[in-house]
Tab-separated table of C-alpha atoms in Angstrom:
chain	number	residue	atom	x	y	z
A	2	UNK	CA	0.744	24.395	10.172
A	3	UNK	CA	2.886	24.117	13.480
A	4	UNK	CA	6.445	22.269	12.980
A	5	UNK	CA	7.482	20.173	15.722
A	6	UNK	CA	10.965	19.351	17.104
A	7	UNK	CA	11.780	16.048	18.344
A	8	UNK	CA	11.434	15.801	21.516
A	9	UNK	CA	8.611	18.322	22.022
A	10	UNK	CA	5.194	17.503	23.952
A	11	UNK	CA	1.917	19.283	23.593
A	12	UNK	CA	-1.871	19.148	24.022
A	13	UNK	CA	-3.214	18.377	21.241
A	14	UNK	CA	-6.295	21.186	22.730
A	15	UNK	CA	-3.106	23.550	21.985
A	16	UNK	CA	-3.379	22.259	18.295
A	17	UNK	CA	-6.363	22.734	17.762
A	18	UNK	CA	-7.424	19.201	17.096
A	19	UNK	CA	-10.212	17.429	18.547
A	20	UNK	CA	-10.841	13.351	18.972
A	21	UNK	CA	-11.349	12.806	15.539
A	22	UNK	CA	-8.200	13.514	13.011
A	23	UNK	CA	-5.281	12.088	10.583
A	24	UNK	CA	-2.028	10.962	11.028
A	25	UNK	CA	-0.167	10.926	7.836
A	26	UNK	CA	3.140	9.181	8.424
A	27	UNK	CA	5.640	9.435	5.098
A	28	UNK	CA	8.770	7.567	5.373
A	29	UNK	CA	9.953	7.359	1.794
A	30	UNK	CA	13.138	4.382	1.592
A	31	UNK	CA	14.455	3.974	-1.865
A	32	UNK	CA	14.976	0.311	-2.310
A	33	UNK	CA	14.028	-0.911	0.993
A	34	UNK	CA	10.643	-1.531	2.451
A	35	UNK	CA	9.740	0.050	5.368
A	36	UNK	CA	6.210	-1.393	7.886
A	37	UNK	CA	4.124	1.568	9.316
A	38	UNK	CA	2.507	0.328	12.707
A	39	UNK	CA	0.412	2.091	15.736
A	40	UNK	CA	0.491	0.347	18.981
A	41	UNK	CA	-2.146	0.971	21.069
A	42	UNK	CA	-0.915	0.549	24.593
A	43	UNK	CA	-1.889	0.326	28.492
A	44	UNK	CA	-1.290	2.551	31.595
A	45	UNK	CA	1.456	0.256	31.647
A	46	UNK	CA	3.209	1.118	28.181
A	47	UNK	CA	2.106	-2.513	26.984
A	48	UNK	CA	0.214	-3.928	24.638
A	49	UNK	CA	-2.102	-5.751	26.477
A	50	UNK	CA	-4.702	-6.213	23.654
A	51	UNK	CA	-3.024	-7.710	20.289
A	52	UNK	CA	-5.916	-6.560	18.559
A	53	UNK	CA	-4.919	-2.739	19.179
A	54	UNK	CA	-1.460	-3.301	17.238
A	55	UNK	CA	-2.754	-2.214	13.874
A	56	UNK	CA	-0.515	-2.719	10.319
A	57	UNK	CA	-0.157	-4.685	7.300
A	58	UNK	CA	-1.936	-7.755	8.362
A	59	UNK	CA	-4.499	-5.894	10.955
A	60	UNK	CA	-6.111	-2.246	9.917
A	61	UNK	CA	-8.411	-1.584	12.474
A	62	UNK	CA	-9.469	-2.137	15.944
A	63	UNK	CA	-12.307	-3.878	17.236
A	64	UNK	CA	-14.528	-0.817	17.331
A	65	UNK	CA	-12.999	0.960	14.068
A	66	UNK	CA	-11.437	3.689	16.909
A	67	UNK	CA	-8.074	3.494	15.143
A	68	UNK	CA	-8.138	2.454	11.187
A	69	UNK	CA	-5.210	2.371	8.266
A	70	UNK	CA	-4.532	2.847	4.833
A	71	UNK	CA	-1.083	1.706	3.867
A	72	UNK	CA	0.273	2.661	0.457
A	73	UNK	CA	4.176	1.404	0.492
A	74	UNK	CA	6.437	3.766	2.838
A	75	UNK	CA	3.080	5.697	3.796
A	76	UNK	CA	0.203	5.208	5.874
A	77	UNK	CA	-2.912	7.626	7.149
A	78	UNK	CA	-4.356	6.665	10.629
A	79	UNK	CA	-7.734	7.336	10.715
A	80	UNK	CA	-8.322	8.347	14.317
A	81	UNK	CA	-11.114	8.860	16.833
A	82	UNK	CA	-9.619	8.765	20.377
A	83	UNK	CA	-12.913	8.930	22.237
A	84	UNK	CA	-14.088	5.533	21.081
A	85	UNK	CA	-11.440	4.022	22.313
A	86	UNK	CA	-11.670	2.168	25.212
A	87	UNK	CA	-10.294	3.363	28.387
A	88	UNK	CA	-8.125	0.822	28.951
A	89	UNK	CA	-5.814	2.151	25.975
A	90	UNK	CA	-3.828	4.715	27.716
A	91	UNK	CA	-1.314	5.895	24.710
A	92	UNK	CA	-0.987	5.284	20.781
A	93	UNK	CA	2.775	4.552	19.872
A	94	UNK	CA	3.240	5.132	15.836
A	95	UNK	CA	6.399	3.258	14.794
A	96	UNK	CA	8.325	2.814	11.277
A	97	UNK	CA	10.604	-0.552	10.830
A	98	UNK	CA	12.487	-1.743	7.923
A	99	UNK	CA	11.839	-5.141	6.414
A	100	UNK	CA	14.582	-6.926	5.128
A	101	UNK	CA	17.979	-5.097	4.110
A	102	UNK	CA	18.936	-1.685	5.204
A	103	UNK	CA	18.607	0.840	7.992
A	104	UNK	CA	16.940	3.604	9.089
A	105	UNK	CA	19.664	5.765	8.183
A	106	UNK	CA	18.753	5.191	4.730
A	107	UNK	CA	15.609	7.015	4.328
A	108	UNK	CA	14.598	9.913	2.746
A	109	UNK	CA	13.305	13.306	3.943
A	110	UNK	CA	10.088	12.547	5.672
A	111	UNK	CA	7.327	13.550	8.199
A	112	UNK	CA	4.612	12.590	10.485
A	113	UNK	CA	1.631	14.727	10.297
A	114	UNK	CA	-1.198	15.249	13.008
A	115	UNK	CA	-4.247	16.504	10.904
A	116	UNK	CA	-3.822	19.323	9.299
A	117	UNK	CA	-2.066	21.462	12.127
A	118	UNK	CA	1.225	19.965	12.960
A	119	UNK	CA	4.104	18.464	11.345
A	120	UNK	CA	7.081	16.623	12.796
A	121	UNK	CA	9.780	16.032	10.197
A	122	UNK	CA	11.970	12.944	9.836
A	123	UNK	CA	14.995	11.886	7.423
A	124	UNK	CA	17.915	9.306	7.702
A	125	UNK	CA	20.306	11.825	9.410
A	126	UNK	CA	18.046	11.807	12.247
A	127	UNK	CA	19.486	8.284	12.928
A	128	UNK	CA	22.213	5.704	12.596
A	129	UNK	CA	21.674	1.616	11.887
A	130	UNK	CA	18.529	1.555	13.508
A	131	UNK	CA	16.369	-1.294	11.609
A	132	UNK	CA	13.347	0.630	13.611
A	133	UNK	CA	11.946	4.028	15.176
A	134	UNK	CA	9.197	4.850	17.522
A	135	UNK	CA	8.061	8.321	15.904
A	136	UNK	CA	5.516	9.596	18.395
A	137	UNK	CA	3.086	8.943	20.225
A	138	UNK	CA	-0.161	9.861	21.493
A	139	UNK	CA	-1.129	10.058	25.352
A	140	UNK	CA	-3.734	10.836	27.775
A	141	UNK	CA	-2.521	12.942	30.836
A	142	UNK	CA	-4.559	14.439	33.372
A	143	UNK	CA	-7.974	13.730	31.557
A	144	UNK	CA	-6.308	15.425	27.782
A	145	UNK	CA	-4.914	13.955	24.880
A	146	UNK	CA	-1.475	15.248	24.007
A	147	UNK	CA	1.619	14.204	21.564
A	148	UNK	CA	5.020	13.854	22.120
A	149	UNK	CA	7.655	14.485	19.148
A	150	UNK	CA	10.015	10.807	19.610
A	151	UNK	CA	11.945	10.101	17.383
A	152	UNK	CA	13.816	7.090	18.740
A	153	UNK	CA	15.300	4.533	17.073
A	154	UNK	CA	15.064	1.030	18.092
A	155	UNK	CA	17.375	-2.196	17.755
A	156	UNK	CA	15.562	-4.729	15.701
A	157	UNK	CA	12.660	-4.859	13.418
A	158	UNK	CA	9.176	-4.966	13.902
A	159	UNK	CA	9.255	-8.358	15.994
A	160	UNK	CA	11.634	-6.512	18.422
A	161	UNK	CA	8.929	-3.999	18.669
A	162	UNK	CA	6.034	-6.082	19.085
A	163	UNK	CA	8.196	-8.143	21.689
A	164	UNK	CA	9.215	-4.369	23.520
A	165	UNK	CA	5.455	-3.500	23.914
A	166	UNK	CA	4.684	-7.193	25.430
A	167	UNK	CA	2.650	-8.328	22.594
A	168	UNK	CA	3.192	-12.428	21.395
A	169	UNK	CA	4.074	-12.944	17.634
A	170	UNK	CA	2.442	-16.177	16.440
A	171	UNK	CA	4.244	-18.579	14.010
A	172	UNK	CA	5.836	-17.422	10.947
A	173	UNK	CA	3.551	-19.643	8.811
A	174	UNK	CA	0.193	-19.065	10.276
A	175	UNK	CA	-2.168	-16.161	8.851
A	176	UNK	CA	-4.006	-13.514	10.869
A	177	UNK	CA	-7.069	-14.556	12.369
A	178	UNK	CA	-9.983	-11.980	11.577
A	179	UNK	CA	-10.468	-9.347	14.442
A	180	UNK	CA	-13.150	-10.668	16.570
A	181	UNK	CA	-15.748	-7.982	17.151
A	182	UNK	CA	-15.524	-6.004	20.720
A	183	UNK	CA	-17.545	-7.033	23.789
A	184	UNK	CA	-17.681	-6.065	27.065
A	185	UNK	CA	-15.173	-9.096	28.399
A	186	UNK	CA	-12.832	-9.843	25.376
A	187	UNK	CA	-12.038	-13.153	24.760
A	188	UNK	CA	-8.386	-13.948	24.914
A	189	UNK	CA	-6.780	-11.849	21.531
A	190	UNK	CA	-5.222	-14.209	19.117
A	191	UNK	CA	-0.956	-13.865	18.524
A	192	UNK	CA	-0.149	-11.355	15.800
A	193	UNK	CA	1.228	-12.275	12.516
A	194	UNK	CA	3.902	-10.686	11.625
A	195	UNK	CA	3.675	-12.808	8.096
A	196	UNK	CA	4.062	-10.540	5.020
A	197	UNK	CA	5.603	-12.471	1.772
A	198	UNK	CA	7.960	-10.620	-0.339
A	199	UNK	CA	8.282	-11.940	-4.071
A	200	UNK	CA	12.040	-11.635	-4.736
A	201	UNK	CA	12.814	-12.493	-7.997
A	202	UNK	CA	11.340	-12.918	-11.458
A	203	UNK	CA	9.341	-16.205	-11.709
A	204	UNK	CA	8.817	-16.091	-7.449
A	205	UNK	CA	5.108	-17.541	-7.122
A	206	UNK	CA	3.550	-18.032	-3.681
A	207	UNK	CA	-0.503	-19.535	-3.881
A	208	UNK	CA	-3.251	-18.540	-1.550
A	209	UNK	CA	-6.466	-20.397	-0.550
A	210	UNK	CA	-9.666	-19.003	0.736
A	211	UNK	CA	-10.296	-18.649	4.369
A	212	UNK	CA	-12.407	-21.766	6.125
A	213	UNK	CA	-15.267	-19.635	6.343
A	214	UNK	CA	-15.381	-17.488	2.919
A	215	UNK	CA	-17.172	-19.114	-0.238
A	216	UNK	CA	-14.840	-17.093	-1.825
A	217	UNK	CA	-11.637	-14.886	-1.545
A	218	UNK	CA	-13.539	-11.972	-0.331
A	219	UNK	CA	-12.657	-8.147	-1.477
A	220	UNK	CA	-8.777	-8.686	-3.040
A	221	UNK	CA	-7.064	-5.077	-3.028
A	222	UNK	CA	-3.784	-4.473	-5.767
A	223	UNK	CA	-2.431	-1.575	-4.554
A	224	UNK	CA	0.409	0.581	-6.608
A	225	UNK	CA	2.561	3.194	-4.741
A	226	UNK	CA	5.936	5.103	-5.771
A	227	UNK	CA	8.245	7.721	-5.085
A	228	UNK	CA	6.555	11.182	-7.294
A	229	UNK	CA	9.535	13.135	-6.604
A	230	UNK	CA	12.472	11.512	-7.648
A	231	UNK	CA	15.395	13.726	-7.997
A	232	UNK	CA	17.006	14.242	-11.864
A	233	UNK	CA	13.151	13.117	-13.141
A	234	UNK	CA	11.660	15.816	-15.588
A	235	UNK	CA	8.428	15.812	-16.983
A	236	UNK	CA	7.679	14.171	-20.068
A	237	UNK	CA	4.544	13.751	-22.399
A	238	UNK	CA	3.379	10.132	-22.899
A	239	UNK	CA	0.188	8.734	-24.525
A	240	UNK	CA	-0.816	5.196	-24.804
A	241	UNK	CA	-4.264	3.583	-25.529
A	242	UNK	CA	-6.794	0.743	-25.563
A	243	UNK	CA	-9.731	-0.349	-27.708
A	244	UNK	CA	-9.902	2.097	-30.042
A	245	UNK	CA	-8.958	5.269	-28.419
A	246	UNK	CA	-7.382	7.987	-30.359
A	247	UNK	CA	-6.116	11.398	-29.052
A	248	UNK	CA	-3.394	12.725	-27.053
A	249	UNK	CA	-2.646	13.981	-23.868
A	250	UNK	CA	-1.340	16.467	-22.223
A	251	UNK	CA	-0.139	16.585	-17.897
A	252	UNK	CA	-1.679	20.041	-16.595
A	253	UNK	CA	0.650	23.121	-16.486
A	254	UNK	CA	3.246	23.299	-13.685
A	255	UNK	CA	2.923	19.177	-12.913
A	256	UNK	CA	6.191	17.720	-12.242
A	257	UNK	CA	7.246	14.471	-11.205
A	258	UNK	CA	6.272	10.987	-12.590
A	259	UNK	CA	2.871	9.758	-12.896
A	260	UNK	CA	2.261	5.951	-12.789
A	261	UNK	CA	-0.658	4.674	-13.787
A	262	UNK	CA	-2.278	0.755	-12.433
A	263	UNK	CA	-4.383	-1.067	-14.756
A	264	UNK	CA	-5.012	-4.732	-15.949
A	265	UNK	CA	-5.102	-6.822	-19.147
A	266	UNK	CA	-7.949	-10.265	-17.829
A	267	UNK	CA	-8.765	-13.632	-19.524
A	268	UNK	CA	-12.288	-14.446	-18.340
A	269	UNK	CA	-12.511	-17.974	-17.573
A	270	UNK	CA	-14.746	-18.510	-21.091
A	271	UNK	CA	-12.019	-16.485	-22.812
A	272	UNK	CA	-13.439	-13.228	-23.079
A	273	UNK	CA	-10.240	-10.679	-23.001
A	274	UNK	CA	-10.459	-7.336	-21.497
A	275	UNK	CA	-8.365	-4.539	-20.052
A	276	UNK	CA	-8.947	-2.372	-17.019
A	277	UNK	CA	-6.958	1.620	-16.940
A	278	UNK	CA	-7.615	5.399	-17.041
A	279	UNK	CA	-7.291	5.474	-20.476
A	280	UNK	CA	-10.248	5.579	-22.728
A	281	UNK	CA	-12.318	5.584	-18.792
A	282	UNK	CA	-12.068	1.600	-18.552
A	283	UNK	CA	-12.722	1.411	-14.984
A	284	UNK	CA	-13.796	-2.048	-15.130
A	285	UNK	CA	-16.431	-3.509	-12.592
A	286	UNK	CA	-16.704	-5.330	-9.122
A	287	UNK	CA	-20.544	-6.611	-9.338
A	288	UNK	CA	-20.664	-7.516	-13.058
A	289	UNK	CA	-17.987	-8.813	-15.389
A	290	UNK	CA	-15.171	-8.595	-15.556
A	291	UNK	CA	-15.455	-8.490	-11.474
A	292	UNK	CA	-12.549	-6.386	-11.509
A	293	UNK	CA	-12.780	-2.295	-10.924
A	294	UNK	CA	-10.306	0.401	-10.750
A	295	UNK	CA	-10.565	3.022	-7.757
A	296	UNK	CA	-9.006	6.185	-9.353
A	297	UNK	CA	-6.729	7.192	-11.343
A	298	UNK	CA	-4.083	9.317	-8.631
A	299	UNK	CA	-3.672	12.700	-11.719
A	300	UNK	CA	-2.140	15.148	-8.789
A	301	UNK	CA	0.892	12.083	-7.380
A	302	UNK	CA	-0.647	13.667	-3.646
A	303	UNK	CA	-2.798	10.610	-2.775
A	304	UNK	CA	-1.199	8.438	0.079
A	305	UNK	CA	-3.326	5.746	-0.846
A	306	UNK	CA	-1.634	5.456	-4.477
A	307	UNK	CA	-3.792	3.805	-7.019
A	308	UNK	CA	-6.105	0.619	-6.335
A	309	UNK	CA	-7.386	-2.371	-8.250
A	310	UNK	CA	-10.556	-4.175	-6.559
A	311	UNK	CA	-10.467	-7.840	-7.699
A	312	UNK	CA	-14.584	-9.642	-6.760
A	313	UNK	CA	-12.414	-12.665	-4.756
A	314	UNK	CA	-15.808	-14.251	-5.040
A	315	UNK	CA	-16.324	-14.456	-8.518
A	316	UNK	CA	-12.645	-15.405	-8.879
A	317	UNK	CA	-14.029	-19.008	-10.793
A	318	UNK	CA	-15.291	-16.856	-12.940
A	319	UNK	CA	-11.839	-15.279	-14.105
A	320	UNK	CA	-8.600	-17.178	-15.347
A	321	UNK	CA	-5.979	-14.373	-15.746
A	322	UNK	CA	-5.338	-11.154	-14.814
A	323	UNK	CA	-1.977	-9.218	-15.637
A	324	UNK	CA	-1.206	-6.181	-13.300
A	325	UNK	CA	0.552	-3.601	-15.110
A	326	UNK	CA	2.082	0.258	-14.660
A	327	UNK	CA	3.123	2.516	-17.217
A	328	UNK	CA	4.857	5.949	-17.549
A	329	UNK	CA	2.763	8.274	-18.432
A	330	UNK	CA	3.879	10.979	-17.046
A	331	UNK	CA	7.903	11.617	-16.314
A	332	UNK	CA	10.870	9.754	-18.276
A	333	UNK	CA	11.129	6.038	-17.804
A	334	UNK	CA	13.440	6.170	-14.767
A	335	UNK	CA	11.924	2.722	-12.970
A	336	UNK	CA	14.925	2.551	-9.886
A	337	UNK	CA	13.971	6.385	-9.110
A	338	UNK	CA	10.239	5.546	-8.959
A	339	UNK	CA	10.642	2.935	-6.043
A	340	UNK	CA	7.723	1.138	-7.186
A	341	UNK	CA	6.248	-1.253	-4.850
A	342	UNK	CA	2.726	-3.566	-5.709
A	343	UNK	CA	0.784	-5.025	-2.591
A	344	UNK	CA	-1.661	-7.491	-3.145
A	345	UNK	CA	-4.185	-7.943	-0.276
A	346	UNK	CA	-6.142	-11.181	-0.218
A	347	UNK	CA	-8.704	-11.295	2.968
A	348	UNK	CA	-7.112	-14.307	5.371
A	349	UNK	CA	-4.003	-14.416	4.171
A	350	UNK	CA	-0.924	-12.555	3.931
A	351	UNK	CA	0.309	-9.740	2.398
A	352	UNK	CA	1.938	-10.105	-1.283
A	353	UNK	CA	4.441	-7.637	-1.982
A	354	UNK	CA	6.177	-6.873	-5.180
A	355	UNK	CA	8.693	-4.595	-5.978
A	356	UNK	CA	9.445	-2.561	-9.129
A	357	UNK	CA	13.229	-3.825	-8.640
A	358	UNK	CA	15.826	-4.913	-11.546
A	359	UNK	CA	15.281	-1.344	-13.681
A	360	UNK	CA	14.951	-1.312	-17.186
A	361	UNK	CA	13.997	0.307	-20.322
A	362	UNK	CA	10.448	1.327	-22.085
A	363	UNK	CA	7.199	3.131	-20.306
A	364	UNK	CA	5.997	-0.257	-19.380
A	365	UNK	CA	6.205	-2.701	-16.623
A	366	UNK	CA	4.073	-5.778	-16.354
A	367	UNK	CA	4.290	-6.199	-12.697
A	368	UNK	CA	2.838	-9.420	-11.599
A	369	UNK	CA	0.310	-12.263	-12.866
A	370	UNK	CA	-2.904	-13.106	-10.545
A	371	UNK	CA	-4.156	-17.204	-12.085
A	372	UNK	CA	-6.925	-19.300	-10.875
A	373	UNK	CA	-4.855	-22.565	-10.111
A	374	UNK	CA	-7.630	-24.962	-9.432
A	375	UNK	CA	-9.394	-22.654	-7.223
A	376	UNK	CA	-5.981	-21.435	-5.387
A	377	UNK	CA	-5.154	-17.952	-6.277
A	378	UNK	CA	-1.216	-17.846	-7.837
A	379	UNK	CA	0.861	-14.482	-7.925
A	380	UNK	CA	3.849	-14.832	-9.989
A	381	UNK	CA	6.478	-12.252	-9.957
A	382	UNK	CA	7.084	-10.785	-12.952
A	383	UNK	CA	8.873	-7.352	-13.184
A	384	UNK	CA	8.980	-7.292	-16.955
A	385	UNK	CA	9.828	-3.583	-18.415
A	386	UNK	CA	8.008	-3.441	-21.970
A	387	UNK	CA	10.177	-2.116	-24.935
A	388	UNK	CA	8.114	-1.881	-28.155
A	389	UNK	CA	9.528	-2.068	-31.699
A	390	UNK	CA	8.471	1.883	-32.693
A	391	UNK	CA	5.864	-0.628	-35.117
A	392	UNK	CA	3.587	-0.215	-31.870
A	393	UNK	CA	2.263	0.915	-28.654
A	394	UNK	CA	4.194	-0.436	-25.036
A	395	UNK	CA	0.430	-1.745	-24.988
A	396	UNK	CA	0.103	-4.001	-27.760
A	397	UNK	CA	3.748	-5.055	-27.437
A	398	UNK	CA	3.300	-6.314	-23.948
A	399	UNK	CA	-0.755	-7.943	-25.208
A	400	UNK	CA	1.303	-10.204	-28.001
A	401	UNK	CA	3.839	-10.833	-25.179
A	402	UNK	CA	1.815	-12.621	-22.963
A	403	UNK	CA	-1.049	-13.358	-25.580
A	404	UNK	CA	-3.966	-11.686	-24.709
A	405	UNK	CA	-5.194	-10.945	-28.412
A	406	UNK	CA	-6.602	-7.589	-27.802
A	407	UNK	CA	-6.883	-4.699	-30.467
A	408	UNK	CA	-5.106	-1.500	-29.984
A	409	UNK	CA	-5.203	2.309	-30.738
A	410	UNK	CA	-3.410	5.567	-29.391
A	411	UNK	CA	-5.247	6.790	-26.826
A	412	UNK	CA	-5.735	9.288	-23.657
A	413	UNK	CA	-7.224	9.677	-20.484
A	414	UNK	CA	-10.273	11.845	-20.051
């Protein structure tokens, strides 16, 4: 793979890449969140079309040209630059900090252009920056090439969006869905730049369904973290659910700390249940318990992290869920883990919670997702589980929040 110096510019022919390719962007920010964003820009260097700014609350275009998965401090752009529309003329890919802190604060990064270029970043690269315009992508004399930026910027993401010519709506309003393309757009709608950020233990925020869903739509729980953190050895953990008995044991050579996403439910006619790699209890999106998880993330190399899929239209048919993480791989070292849960619902804002506070124990139970009256609730809750030695993190944290599930030592297959 070909490193890249700031600075640099290249065909992307050069490369070896086509139209069709990755960019992996990895900004890792202990304690502070950090917003990966691609503006897709005119001859002009503006962004005439809102609905080419793609992030949190938009992750595609209209025609799917440019697409996003964001996991936390990372993101992979799905790419394929000849279906985009001529009028985009360059792709800008930018990193901004949200809330407290600076850009001098992160951690040893890089951007990544498929799998034949790499463009590293870190915190000495900059000083109080609260943004950075990374590289970009630009057509020049009929080819595609990059250019190695590197640049920070003064402000946040707003500042950006407000740089490139784009118009932020109101803090309180949600992102409209992205209308689909046509030969004469209609005029784009203002981007929201809305994301809400439980703070503290007990923060709640409640969402409604969108004017035009029956429903809530596909809702996406999303767990990232840091698998490197320095002074973090390997450990051997076990844990279990419903009967499961064994150990287990992390494959030769694995470092690092392995989290693992799963869910206790309450059905709304009582039935209990639990969702996790353990004992394969992948749950299920089209059948009870309407809940399914993706995968379980064994290498710590997936940029997507780990995934719960909630049905958002069967949600009257659920009372309770309880997202969880557990250790079980690494020694419970929660601040070096920089833990961060998103919760997606379609027409509304982001929910973001961070694994914040520290504590003790294997176990974290991260948030609680209720059915208010039809309203969906998220309640912060950041609780690290400390059993007795009488029994598992598990159980301790099922009689905690009174589940009434049975439990045994278990493994994942």
């Amino acid at each position: 793979m070909k490193t890249i110096i700031r600075g640099q510019k290249t065909k992307l022919s050069d490369l070896g890449l086509g139209s069709a390719f990755n960019v992996t962007i990895d900004l890792p920010a202990s304690g502070m969140s950090v917003d990966l964003s691609c503006f897709g820009l005119d001859a002009a260097g503006k962004l005439a079309d809102d609905r080419y700014m793609i992030f949190f609350n938009q992750l595609a275009s209209p025609e799917g040209a440019i697409r996003v998965n964001l996991s936390g401090s990372r993101a992979q752009f799905q790419l394929n630059l000849d279906a985009l529309p001529a009028a985009i003329d360059k792709l800008v890919f930018t990193g901004a900090i949200d809330g407290s802190g600076t850009m001098r604060g992160i951690g040893s990064g890089a951007m990544v252009l498929g799998e034949a270029a790499t463009f590293a970043l870190s915190g000495a690269d900059f000083q109080e920056e609260k943004a950075v315009m990374l590289g970009e992508l630009y057509r020049k004399d009929g080819q595609w090439r990059f250019g190695a930026v590197g640049q920070g910027f003064n402000g946040g993401l707003s500042a950006l969006l407000a740089h490139f010519g784009g118009t932020e709506a109101a803090a309180a309003s949600t992102p409209a869905p992205a209308p689909a393309a046509a030969p004469t757009p209609a005029p784009a709608p203002k981007v929201s730049l809305s994301k809400v950020t439980l703070e503290k233990r007990g923060d709640k925020v409640s969402l409604a369904k969108g004017a035009s869903r029956r429903g809530f739509g596909r809702i996406r729980v999303n767990l990232n973290w840091n698998r490197n953190p320095s002074g973090v050895q390997p450990e051997q953990k076990s844990g279990g659910l419903f009967g499961m008995l064994g150990g287990a044991l992390r494959p030769k050579g694995a470092n690092g700390v392995d989290l693992d996403l799963g869910c206790l439910y309450e059905l709304a006619d009582g039935t209990p249940g639990g969702v996790q790699a353990l004992g394969d209890s992948w749950g299920s999106f089209d059948s009870r318990p309407f809940i399914k998880l993706d995968s379980d993330d064994r290498t710590g190399t997936s940029t997507n992290g780990e995934n719960l899929f909630i049905n958002g239209d069967q949600f009257d048919q659920i009372k309770r869920i309880l997202v969880f993480t557990f250790i079980y791989q690494g020694v419970p070292n929660w601040a070096a883990t920089d833990g961060v849960v998103t919760i997606e619902v379609p027409d509304n804002a982001p929910v973001e919670v961070r694994l914040d506070h520290g504590g003790a124990g294997g176990m974290c139970a991260i948030a609680s997702i209720e059915n208010r009256n039809g309203q969906l609730q998220v309640t912060k809750l950041v609780d690290y589980i400390v059993s007795d030695g009488k029994m598992s993190n598990h159980e301790a944290m099922d009689r905690k929040y009174g589940f009434g599930l049975r439990w045994a030592r278990g493994s994942k297959g």
